[in-house]
């Protein structure tokens, strides 16, 4: 099969998993999504014909292998301990200053059996925050969203490097409109790196609150062992 011959690594464990994929089953599926140069529908058909998988299982397999492509995983009707996921996200937006995307990732982190998708949420520490990959015209980029509810926030700073590359530091002076979430996406050009699934992100955060700088984790600016890590997905 031509698809198999051209992209063997994408099919190495093709028969292995059939449940718990991205998008709440096949909710995030897109026949026309391009997965490393091949249409998702063509990859699924190959699995059905050559690995004797059901169409549903084939789609789940592909969505696990290319999570950044199938980012329409959100299901606002998912039952999260008696409340729809959409209602929980809306409460976070209305009461805690979350952006819509950060709220969704927080709900997913708490109800991961009901919601399956890319991205990561960290709820402990001084600053709840989310990390994800966004597709741009120039390739996949890292996105960091920091929720900072403190009064008189003058700026939020994100510091990170990808795969041990050049350290990058960015100041975010304004939250997303109508929220208290400070968002950053790695800029285009200037030699700034892409962020693919599996890349290693090392990072730390800081906020200037009433003229005082608060780091998360504490002392991470001077102690690289204290910094946070994420495997992009």
PDB file of N, CA, C and O in Angstrom, residues 60-134:
ATOM      1  N   UNK A  60      -9.888   6.304  15.818  1.00  0.00           N
ATOM      2  CA  UNK A  60      -9.309   6.530  17.138  1.00  0.00           C
ATOM      3  C   UNK A  60      -7.786   6.417  17.088  1.00  0.00           C
ATOM      4  O   UNK A  60      -7.060   7.223  17.679  1.00  0.00           O
ATOM      5  N   UNK A  61      -7.298   5.391  16.383  1.00  0.00           N
ATOM      6  CA  UNK A  61      -5.865   5.182  16.262  1.00  0.00           C
ATOM      7  C   UNK A  61      -5.186   6.395  15.621  1.00  0.00           C
ATOM      8  O   UNK A  61      -4.159   6.891  16.098  1.00  0.00           O
ATOM      9  N   UNK A  62      -5.764   6.889  14.559  1.00  0.00           N
ATOM     10  CA  UNK A  62      -5.169   8.014  13.834  1.00  0.00           C
ATOM     11  C   UNK A  62      -5.226   9.282  14.671  1.00  0.00           C
ATOM     12  O   UNK A  62      -4.274  10.072  14.688  1.00  0.00           O
ATOM     13  N   UNK A  63      -6.316   9.501  15.390  1.00  0.00           N
ATOM     14  CA  UNK A  63      -6.418  10.707  16.218  1.00  0.00           C
ATOM     15  C   UNK A  63      -5.421  10.689  17.364  1.00  0.00           C
ATOM     16  O   UNK A  63      -4.950  11.738  17.797  1.00  0.00           O
ATOM     17  N   UNK A  64      -5.065   9.480  17.856  1.00  0.00           N
ATOM     18  CA  UNK A  64      -4.025   9.405  18.874  1.00  0.00           C
ATOM     19  C   UNK A  64      -2.660   9.756  18.296  1.00  0.00           C
ATOM     20  O   UNK A  64      -1.820  10.344  18.965  1.00  0.00           O
ATOM     21  N   UNK A  65      -2.422   9.355  17.040  1.00  0.00           N
ATOM     22  CA  UNK A  65      -1.114   9.571  16.425  1.00  0.00           C
ATOM     23  C   UNK A  65      -0.911  11.020  15.969  1.00  0.00           C
ATOM     24  O   UNK A  65       0.225  11.496  15.880  1.00  0.00           O
ATOM     25  N   UNK A  66      -2.014  11.715  15.696  1.00  0.00           N
ATOM     26  CA  UNK A  66      -1.929  13.096  15.210  1.00  0.00           C
ATOM     27  C   UNK A  66      -2.858  13.999  16.015  1.00  0.00           C
ATOM     28  O   UNK A  66      -3.781  14.608  15.466  1.00  0.00           O
ATOM     29  N   UNK A  67      -2.633  14.109  17.345  1.00  0.00           N
ATOM     30  CA  UNK A  67      -3.583  14.854  18.185  1.00  0.00           C
ATOM     31  C   UNK A  67      -3.679  16.327  17.836  1.00  0.00           C
ATOM     32  O   UNK A  67      -4.735  16.927  17.996  1.00  0.00           O
ATOM     33  N   UNK A  68      -2.565  16.927  17.365  1.00  0.00           N
ATOM     34  CA  UNK A  68      -2.606  18.363  17.069  1.00  0.00           C
ATOM     35  C   UNK A  68      -3.432  18.656  15.830  1.00  0.00           C
ATOM     36  O   UNK A  68      -3.870  19.790  15.627  1.00  0.00           O
ATOM     37  N   UNK A  69      -3.665  17.635  14.997  1.00  0.00           N
ATOM     38  CA  UNK A  69      -4.484  17.817  13.794  1.00  0.00           C
ATOM     39  C   UNK A  69      -5.965  17.779  14.154  1.00  0.00           C
ATOM     40  O   UNK A  69      -6.772  18.530  13.608  1.00  0.00           O
ATOM     41  N   UNK A  70      -6.310  16.915  15.101  1.00  0.00           N
ATOM     42  CA  UNK A  70      -7.717  16.745  15.487  1.00  0.00           C
ATOM     43  C   UNK A  70      -7.961  17.474  16.807  1.00  0.00           C
ATOM     44  O   UNK A  70      -8.060  16.870  17.870  1.00  0.00           O
ATOM     45  N   UNK A  71      -8.018  18.781  16.730  1.00  0.00           N
ATOM     46  CA  UNK A  71      -8.160  19.572  17.953  1.00  0.00           C
ATOM     47  C   UNK A  71      -9.612  19.937  18.258  1.00  0.00           C
ATOM     48  O   UNK A  71      -9.881  20.691  19.168  1.00  0.00           O
ATOM     49  N   UNK A  72     -10.544  19.408  17.494  1.00  0.00           N
ATOM     50  CA  UNK A  72     -11.963  19.671  17.758  1.00  0.00           C
ATOM     51  C   UNK A  72     -12.515  18.581  18.672  1.00  0.00           C
ATOM     52  O   UNK A  72     -13.451  17.869  18.348  1.00  0.00           O
ATOM     53  N   UNK A  73     -11.889  18.441  19.845  1.00  0.00           N
ATOM     54  CA  UNK A  73     -12.233  17.364  20.755  1.00  0.00           C
ATOM     55  C   UNK A  73     -13.313  17.767  21.764  1.00  0.00           C
ATOM     56  O   UNK A  73     -13.871  16.920  22.453  1.00  0.00           O
ATOM     57  N   UNK A  74     -13.594  19.047  21.869  1.00  0.00           N
ATOM     58  CA  UNK A  74     -14.473  19.535  22.921  1.00  0.00           C
ATOM     59  C   UNK A  74     -15.906  19.088  22.701  1.00  0.00           C
ATOM     60  O   UNK A  74     -16.465  19.214  21.613  1.00  0.00           O
ATOM     61  N   UNK A  75     -16.522  18.575  23.767  1.00  0.00           N
ATOM     62  CA  UNK A  75     -17.923  18.172  23.739  1.00  0.00           C
ATOM     63  C   UNK A  75     -18.638  18.868  24.888  1.00  0.00           C
ATOM     64  O   UNK A  75     -18.574  18.416  26.031  1.00  0.00           O
ATOM     65  N   UNK A  76     -19.337  19.982  24.637  1.00  0.00           N
ATOM     66  CA  UNK A  76     -19.957  20.738  25.732  1.00  0.00           C
ATOM     67  C   UNK A  76     -21.055  19.972  26.453  1.00  0.00           C
ATOM     68  O   UNK A  76     -21.425  20.340  27.565  1.00  0.00           O
ATOM     69  N   UNK A  77     -21.558  18.907  25.831  1.00  0.00           N
ATOM     70  CA  UNK A  77     -22.630  18.122  26.451  1.00  0.00           C
ATOM     71  C   UNK A  77     -22.113  16.972  27.295  1.00  0.00           C
ATOM     72  O   UNK A  77     -22.915  16.264  27.917  1.00  0.00           O
ATOM     73  N   UNK A  78     -20.808  16.748  27.317  1.00  0.00           N
ATOM     74  CA  UNK A  78     -20.254  15.638  28.097  1.00  0.00           C
ATOM     75  C   UNK A  78     -20.675  15.761  29.558  1.00  0.00           C
ATOM     76  O   UNK A  78     -20.595  16.843  30.148  1.00  0.00           O
ATOM     77  N   UNK A  79     -21.113  14.652  30.135  1.00  0.00           N
ATOM     78  CA  UNK A  79     -21.583  14.638  31.512  1.00  0.00           C
ATOM     79  C   UNK A  79     -20.394  14.587  32.455  1.00  0.00           C
ATOM     80  O   UNK A  79     -19.705  13.583  32.565  1.00  0.00           O
ATOM     81  N   UNK A  80     -20.154  15.677  33.158  1.00  0.00           N
ATOM     82  CA  UNK A  80     -19.037  15.787  34.081  1.00  0.00           C
ATOM     83  C   UNK A  80     -19.583  15.877  35.497  1.00  0.00           C
ATOM     84  O   UNK A  80     -19.893  16.980  35.985  1.00  0.00           O
ATOM     85  N   UNK A  81     -19.755  14.724  36.106  1.00  0.00           N
ATOM     86  CA  UNK A  81     -20.269  14.641  37.472  1.00  0.00           C
ATOM     87  C   UNK A  81     -21.606  15.356  37.607  1.00  0.00           C
ATOM     88  O   UNK A  81     -21.839  16.113  38.553  1.00  0.00           O
ATOM     89  N   UNK A  82     -22.480  15.115  36.627  1.00  0.00           N
ATOM     90  CA  UNK A  82     -23.833  15.639  36.691  1.00  0.00           C
ATOM     91  C   UNK A  82     -24.050  16.973  36.017  1.00  0.00           C
ATOM     92  O   UNK A  82     -25.194  17.419  35.897  1.00  0.00           O
ATOM     93  N   UNK A  83     -22.987  17.615  35.578  1.00  0.00           N
ATOM     94  CA  UNK A  83     -23.108  18.897  34.887  1.00  0.00           C
ATOM     95  C   UNK A  83     -22.477  18.798  33.503  1.00  0.00           C
ATOM     96  O   UNK A  83     -21.450  18.134  33.332  1.00  0.00           O
ATOM     97  N   UNK A  84     -23.056  19.460  32.501  1.00  0.00           N
ATOM     98  CA  UNK A  84     -22.425  19.462  31.181  1.00  0.00           C
ATOM     99  C   UNK A  84     -21.067  20.152  31.228  1.00  0.00           C
ATOM    100  O   UNK A  84     -20.863  21.128  31.959  1.00  0.00           O
ATOM    101  N   UNK A  85     -20.131  19.648  30.438  1.00  0.00           N
ATOM    102  CA  UNK A  85     -18.800  20.246  30.383  1.00  0.00           C
ATOM    103  C   UNK A  85     -18.881  21.723  30.027  1.00  0.00           C
ATOM    104  O   UNK A  85     -18.121  22.543  30.550  1.00  0.00           O
ATOM    105  N   UNK A  86     -19.792  22.072  29.138  1.00  0.00           N
ATOM    106  CA  UNK A  86     -19.927  23.465  28.737  1.00  0.00           C
ATOM    107  C   UNK A  86     -20.300  24.378  29.880  1.00  0.00           C
ATOM    108  O   UNK A  86     -19.828  25.522  29.966  1.00  0.00           O
ATOM    109  N   UNK A  87     -21.163  23.887  30.784  1.00  0.00           N
ATOM    110  CA  UNK A  87     -21.549  24.693  31.942  1.00  0.00           C
ATOM    111  C   UNK A  87     -20.371  24.904  32.891  1.00  0.00           C
ATOM    112  O   UNK A  87     -20.192  25.989  33.463  1.00  0.00           O
ATOM    113  N   UNK A  88     -19.572  23.863  33.062  1.00  0.00           N
ATOM    114  CA  UNK A  88     -18.401  23.989  33.936  1.00  0.00           C
ATOM    115  C   UNK A  88     -17.405  24.995  33.358  1.00  0.00           C
ATOM    116  O   UNK A  88     -16.838  25.816  34.081  1.00  0.00           O
ATOM    117  N   UNK A  89     -17.181  24.919  32.057  1.00  0.00           N
ATOM    118  CA  UNK A  89     -16.260  25.863  31.429  1.00  0.00           C
ATOM    119  C   UNK A  89     -16.787  27.289  31.538  1.00  0.00           C
ATOM    120  O   UNK A  89     -16.033  28.233  31.821  1.00  0.00           O
ATOM    121  N   UNK A  90     -18.083  27.461  31.320  1.00  0.00           N
ATOM    122  CA  UNK A  90     -18.679  28.792  31.409  1.00  0.00           C
ATOM    123  C   UNK A  90     -18.533  29.357  32.812  1.00  0.00           C
ATOM    124  O   UNK A  90     -18.270  30.556  32.985  1.00  0.00           O
ATOM    125  N   UNK A  91     -18.682  28.531  33.850  1.00  0.00           N
ATOM    126  CA  UNK A  91     -18.522  29.011  35.224  1.00  0.00           C
ATOM    127  C   UNK A  91     -17.098  29.516  35.438  1.00  0.00           C
ATOM    128  O   UNK A  91     -16.895  30.575  36.064  1.00  0.00           O
ATOM    129  N   UNK A  92     -16.111  28.795  34.930  1.00  0.00           N
ATOM    130  CA  UNK A  92     -14.723  29.225  35.071  1.00  0.00           C
ATOM    131  C   UNK A  92     -14.482  30.551  34.355  1.00  0.00           C
ATOM    132  O   UNK A  92     -13.749  31.419  34.848  1.00  0.00           O
ATOM    133  N   UNK A  93     -15.106  30.722  33.219  1.00  0.00           N
ATOM    134  CA  UNK A  93     -14.952  31.966  32.468  1.00  0.00           C
ATOM    135  C   UNK A  93     -15.610  33.131  33.196  1.00  0.00           C
ATOM    136  O   UNK A  93     -15.050  34.229  33.284  1.00  0.00           O
ATOM    137  N   UNK A  94     -16.791  32.889  33.758  1.00  0.00           N
ATOM    138  CA  UNK A  94     -17.551  33.961  34.392  1.00  0.00           C
ATOM    139  C   UNK A  94     -17.033  34.324  35.781  1.00  0.00           C
ATOM    140  O   UNK A  94     -17.166  35.472  36.221  1.00  0.00           O
ATOM    141  N   UNK A  95     -16.458  33.340  36.494  1.00  0.00           N
ATOM    142  CA  UNK A  95     -16.121  33.549  37.897  1.00  0.00           C
ATOM    143  C   UNK A  95     -14.630  33.539  38.217  1.00  0.00           C
ATOM    144  O   UNK A  95     -14.218  34.101  39.233  1.00  0.00           O
ATOM    145  N   UNK A  96     -13.827  32.900  37.374  1.00  0.00           N
ATOM    146  CA  UNK A  96     -12.411  32.765  37.668  1.00  0.00           C
ATOM    147  C   UNK A  96     -11.507  33.440  36.640  1.00  0.00           C
ATOM    148  O   UNK A  96     -10.280  33.374  36.750  1.00  0.00           O
ATOM    149  N   UNK A  97     -12.101  34.058  35.627  1.00  0.00           N
ATOM    150  CA  UNK A  97     -11.299  34.782  34.666  1.00  0.00           C
ATOM    151  C   UNK A  97     -10.616  33.938  33.613  1.00  0.00           C
ATOM    152  O   UNK A  97      -9.673  34.389  32.963  1.00  0.00           O
ATOM    153  N   UNK A  98     -11.076  32.723  33.417  1.00  0.00           N
ATOM    154  CA  UNK A  98     -10.467  31.840  32.423  1.00  0.00           C
ATOM    155  C   UNK A  98     -10.859  32.260  31.010  1.00  0.00           C
ATOM    156  O   UNK A  98     -12.001  32.663  30.764  1.00  0.00           O
ATOM    157  N   UNK A  99      -9.919  32.124  30.090  1.00  0.00           N
ATOM    158  CA  UNK A  99     -10.285  32.185  28.676  1.00  0.00           C
ATOM    159  C   UNK A  99     -11.068  30.924  28.339  1.00  0.00           C
ATOM    160  O   UNK A  99     -11.042  29.936  29.083  1.00  0.00           O
ATOM    161  N   UNK A 100     -11.761  30.942  27.213  1.00  0.00           N
ATOM    162  CA  UNK A 100     -12.558  29.765  26.837  1.00  0.00           C
ATOM    163  C   UNK A 100     -11.673  28.533  26.669  1.00  0.00           C
ATOM    164  O   UNK A 100     -12.016  27.441  27.151  1.00  0.00           O
ATOM    165  N   UNK A 101     -10.540  28.693  25.995  1.00  0.00           N
ATOM    166  CA  UNK A 101      -9.680  27.544  25.749  1.00  0.00           C
ATOM    167  C   UNK A 101      -9.070  27.003  27.036  1.00  0.00           C
ATOM    168  O   UNK A 101      -9.039  25.781  27.268  1.00  0.00           O
ATOM    169  N   UNK A 102      -8.594  27.888  27.906  1.00  0.00           N
ATOM    170  CA  UNK A 102      -8.032  27.451  29.177  1.00  0.00           C
ATOM    171  C   UNK A 102      -9.096  26.771  30.037  1.00  0.00           C
ATOM    172  O   UNK A 102      -8.807  25.775  30.722  1.00  0.00           O
ATOM    173  N   UNK A 103     -10.313  27.274  30.013  1.00  0.00           N
ATOM    174  CA  UNK A 103     -11.393  26.658  30.778  1.00  0.00           C
ATOM    175  C   UNK A 103     -11.664  25.235  30.288  1.00  0.00           C
ATOM    176  O   UNK A 103     -11.875  24.315  31.088  1.00  0.00           O
ATOM    177  N   UNK A 104     -11.659  25.057  28.979  1.00  0.00           N
ATOM    178  CA  UNK A 104     -11.890  23.715  28.436  1.00  0.00           C
ATOM    179  C   UNK A 104     -10.802  22.742  28.870  1.00  0.00           C
ATOM    180  O   UNK A 104     -11.080  21.594  29.241  1.00  0.00           O
ATOM    181  N   UNK A 105      -9.550  23.204  28.845  1.00  0.00           N
ATOM    182  CA  UNK A 105      -8.463  22.321  29.255  1.00  0.00           C
ATOM    183  C   UNK A 105      -8.522  22.000  30.743  1.00  0.00           C
ATOM    184  O   UNK A 105      -8.193  20.884  31.158  1.00  0.00           O
ATOM    185  N   UNK A 106      -8.963  22.950  31.544  1.00  0.00           N
ATOM    186  CA  UNK A 106      -9.114  22.657  32.977  1.00  0.00           C
ATOM    187  C   UNK A 106     -10.208  21.616  33.193  1.00  0.00           C
ATOM    188  O   UNK A 106     -10.026  20.668  33.973  1.00  0.00           O
ATOM    189  N   UNK A 107     -11.337  21.783  32.524  1.00  0.00           N
ATOM    190  CA  UNK A 107     -12.410  20.795  32.672  1.00  0.00           C
ATOM    191  C   UNK A 107     -11.929  19.424  32.207  1.00  0.00           C
ATOM    192  O   UNK A 107     -12.195  18.402  32.857  1.00  0.00           O
ATOM    193  N   UNK A 108     -11.209  19.387  31.097  1.00  0.00           N
ATOM    194  CA  UNK A 108     -10.686  18.105  30.607  1.00  0.00           C
ATOM    195  C   UNK A 108      -9.761  17.461  31.626  1.00  0.00           C
ATOM    196  O   UNK A 108      -9.793  16.245  31.827  1.00  0.00           O
ATOM    197  N   UNK A 109      -8.935  18.274  32.300  1.00  0.00           N
ATOM    198  CA  UNK A 109      -7.996  17.722  33.269  1.00  0.00           C
ATOM    199  C   UNK A 109      -8.716  17.078  34.450  1.00  0.00           C
ATOM    200  O   UNK A 109      -8.194  16.145  35.065  1.00  0.00           O
ATOM    201  N   UNK A 110      -9.898  17.565  34.757  1.00  0.00           N
ATOM    202  CA  UNK A 110     -10.663  17.040  35.891  1.00  0.00           C
ATOM    203  C   UNK A 110     -11.569  15.889  35.498  1.00  0.00           C
ATOM    204  O   UNK A 110     -11.958  15.087  36.353  1.00  0.00           O
ATOM    205  N   UNK A 111     -11.903  15.798  34.214  1.00  0.00           N
ATOM    206  CA  UNK A 111     -12.816  14.757  33.737  1.00  0.00           C
ATOM    207  C   UNK A 111     -12.228  14.107  32.482  1.00  0.00           C
ATOM    208  O   UNK A 111     -12.818  14.118  31.414  1.00  0.00           O
ATOM    209  N   UNK A 112     -11.028  13.533  32.666  1.00  0.00           N
ATOM    210  CA  UNK A 112     -10.308  13.012  31.514  1.00  0.00           C
ATOM    211  C   UNK A 112     -10.930  11.738  30.947  1.00  0.00           C
ATOM    212  O   UNK A 112     -10.599  11.337  29.839  1.00  0.00           O
ATOM    213  N   UNK A 113     -11.817  11.091  31.696  1.00  0.00           N
ATOM    214  CA  UNK A 113     -12.504   9.926  31.141  1.00  0.00           C
ATOM    215  C   UNK A 113     -13.635  10.347  30.204  1.00  0.00           C
ATOM    216  O   UNK A 113     -14.028   9.585  29.321  1.00  0.00           O
ATOM    217  N   UNK A 114     -14.166  11.540  30.387  1.00  0.00           N
ATOM    218  CA  UNK A 114     -15.243  12.037  29.537  1.00  0.00           C
ATOM    219  C   UNK A 114     -14.725  12.851  28.350  1.00  0.00           C
ATOM    220  O   UNK A 114     -15.384  12.928  27.319  1.00  0.00           O
ATOM    221  N   UNK A 115     -13.570  13.484  28.509  1.00  0.00           N
ATOM    222  CA  UNK A 115     -13.037  14.377  27.475  1.00  0.00           C
ATOM    223  C   UNK A 115     -11.605  13.970  27.153  1.00  0.00           C
ATOM    224  O   UNK A 115     -10.769  13.867  28.052  1.00  0.00           O
ATOM    225  N   UNK A 116     -11.346  13.738  25.887  1.00  0.00           N
ATOM    226  CA  UNK A 116     -10.027  13.276  25.449  1.00  0.00           C
ATOM    227  C   UNK A 116      -9.529  14.222  24.371  1.00  0.00           C
ATOM    228  O   UNK A 116     -10.186  14.392  23.344  1.00  0.00           O
ATOM    229  N   UNK A 117      -8.399  14.842  24.585  1.00  0.00           N
ATOM    230  CA  UNK A 117      -7.890  15.755  23.576  1.00  0.00           C
ATOM    231  C   UNK A 117      -6.503  16.237  23.906  1.00  0.00           C
ATOM    232  O   UNK A 117      -5.981  15.999  24.996  1.00  0.00           O
ATOM    233  N   UNK A 118      -5.871  16.935  22.991  1.00  0.00           N
ATOM    234  CA  UNK A 118      -4.517  17.434  23.212  1.00  0.00           C
ATOM    235  C   UNK A 118      -4.502  18.623  24.155  1.00  0.00           C
ATOM    236  O   UNK A 118      -5.524  19.237  24.433  1.00  0.00           O
ATOM    237  N   UNK A 119      -3.322  18.942  24.626  1.00  0.00           N
ATOM    238  CA  UNK A 119      -3.173  20.062  25.542  1.00  0.00           C
ATOM    239  C   UNK A 119      -3.084  19.597  26.981  1.00  0.00           C
ATOM    240  O   UNK A 119      -3.458  18.472  27.327  1.00  0.00           O
ATOM    241  N   UNK A 120      -2.590  20.472  27.845  1.00  0.00           N
ATOM    242  CA  UNK A 120      -2.307  20.107  29.231  1.00  0.00           C
ATOM    243  C   UNK A 120      -2.663  21.278  30.136  1.00  0.00           C
ATOM    244  O   UNK A 120      -2.444  22.439  29.775  1.00  0.00           O
ATOM    245  N   UNK A 121      -3.199  20.971  31.312  1.00  0.00           N
ATOM    246  CA  UNK A 121      -3.540  22.009  32.278  1.00  0.00           C
ATOM    247  C   UNK A 121      -2.857  21.704  33.597  1.00  0.00           C
ATOM    248  O   UNK A 121      -2.856  20.563  34.073  1.00  0.00           O
ATOM    249  N   UNK A 122      -2.286  22.747  34.215  1.00  0.00           N
ATOM    250  CA  UNK A 122      -1.622  22.634  35.516  1.00  0.00           C
ATOM    251  C   UNK A 122      -2.388  23.500  36.495  1.00  0.00           C
ATOM    252  O   UNK A 122      -2.416  24.730  36.367  1.00  0.00           O
ATOM    253  N   UNK A 123      -3.023  22.867  37.471  1.00  0.00           N
ATOM    254  CA  UNK A 123      -3.867  23.600  38.395  1.00  0.00           C
ATOM    255  C   UNK A 123      -3.217  23.927  39.720  1.00  0.00           C
ATOM    256  O   UNK A 123      -3.717  24.768  40.472  1.00  0.00           O
ATOM    257  N   UNK A 124      -2.112  23.272  40.041  1.00  0.00           N
ATOM    258  CA  UNK A 124      -1.442  23.562  41.312  1.00  0.00           C
ATOM    259  C   UNK A 124      -0.475  24.722  41.136  1.00  0.00           C
ATOM    260  O   UNK A 124      -0.168  25.143  40.017  1.00  0.00           O
ATOM    261  N   UNK A 125       0.022  25.228  42.245  1.00  0.00           N
ATOM    262  CA  UNK A 125       0.952  26.350  42.179  1.00  0.00           C
ATOM    263  C   UNK A 125       0.234  27.687  42.215  1.00  0.00           C
ATOM    264  O   UNK A 125      -0.991  27.779  42.342  1.00  0.00           O
ATOM    265  N   UNK A 126       1.005  28.762  42.054  1.00  0.00           N
ATOM    266  CA  UNK A 126       0.453  30.106  42.170  1.00  0.00           C
ATOM    267  C   UNK A 126      -0.404  30.498  40.971  1.00  0.00           C
ATOM    268  O   UNK A 126      -1.374  31.242  41.104  1.00  0.00           O
ATOM    269  N   UNK A 127      -0.019  30.026  39.796  1.00  0.00           N
ATOM    270  CA  UNK A 127      -0.687  30.463  38.569  1.00  0.00           C
ATOM    271  C   UNK A 127      -1.201  29.257  37.789  1.00  0.00           C
ATOM    272  O   UNK A 127      -0.410  28.555  37.142  1.00  0.00           O
ATOM    273  N   UNK A 128      -2.496  28.985  37.839  1.00  0.00           N
ATOM    274  CA  UNK A 128      -3.034  27.939  36.957  1.00  0.00           C
ATOM    275  C   UNK A 128      -2.699  28.284  35.504  1.00  0.00           C
ATOM    276  O   UNK A 128      -2.780  29.452  35.101  1.00  0.00           O
ATOM    277  N   UNK A 129      -2.331  27.280  34.733  1.00  0.00           N
ATOM    278  CA  UNK A 129      -1.951  27.578  33.357  1.00  0.00           C
ATOM    279  C   UNK A 129      -2.158  26.363  32.461  1.00  0.00           C
ATOM    280  O   UNK A 129      -2.250  25.222  32.927  1.00  0.00           O
ATOM    281  N   UNK A 130      -2.225  26.644  31.171  1.00  0.00           N
ATOM    282  CA  UNK A 130      -2.447  25.610  30.169  1.00  0.00           C
ATOM    283  C   UNK A 130      -1.368  25.693  29.100  1.00  0.00           C
ATOM    284  O   UNK A 130      -0.875  26.783  28.778  1.00  0.00           O
ATOM    285  N   UNK A 131      -1.000  24.534  28.564  1.00  0.00           N
ATOM    286  CA  UNK A 131      -0.067  24.460  27.457  1.00  0.00           C
ATOM    287  C   UNK A 131      -0.699  23.648  26.345  1.00  0.00           C
ATOM    288  O   UNK A 131      -1.361  22.643  26.595  1.00  0.00           O
ATOM    289  N   UNK A 132      -0.493  24.080  25.116  1.00  0.00           N
ATOM    290  CA  UNK A 132      -1.076  23.374  23.979  1.00  0.00           C
ATOM    291  C   UNK A 132      -0.297  23.722  22.727  1.00  0.00           C
ATOM    292  O   UNK A 132       0.593  24.573  22.741  1.00  0.00           O
ATOM    293  N   UNK A 133      -0.631  23.029  21.653  1.00  0.00           N
ATOM    294  CA  UNK A 133      -0.073  23.319  20.337  1.00  0.00           C
ATOM    295  C   UNK A 133      -1.173  23.934  19.488  1.00  0.00           C
ATOM    296  O   UNK A 133      -2.301  23.439  19.471  1.00  0.00           O
ATOM    297  N   UNK A 134      -0.852  25.019  18.798  1.00  0.00           N
ATOM    298  CA  UNK A 134      -1.797  25.624  17.869  1.00  0.00           C
ATOM    299  C   UNK A 134      -1.210  25.543  16.466  1.00  0.00           C
ATOM    300  O   UNK A 134       0.003  25.729  16.268  1.00  0.00           O
TER     301      UNK A 134
END
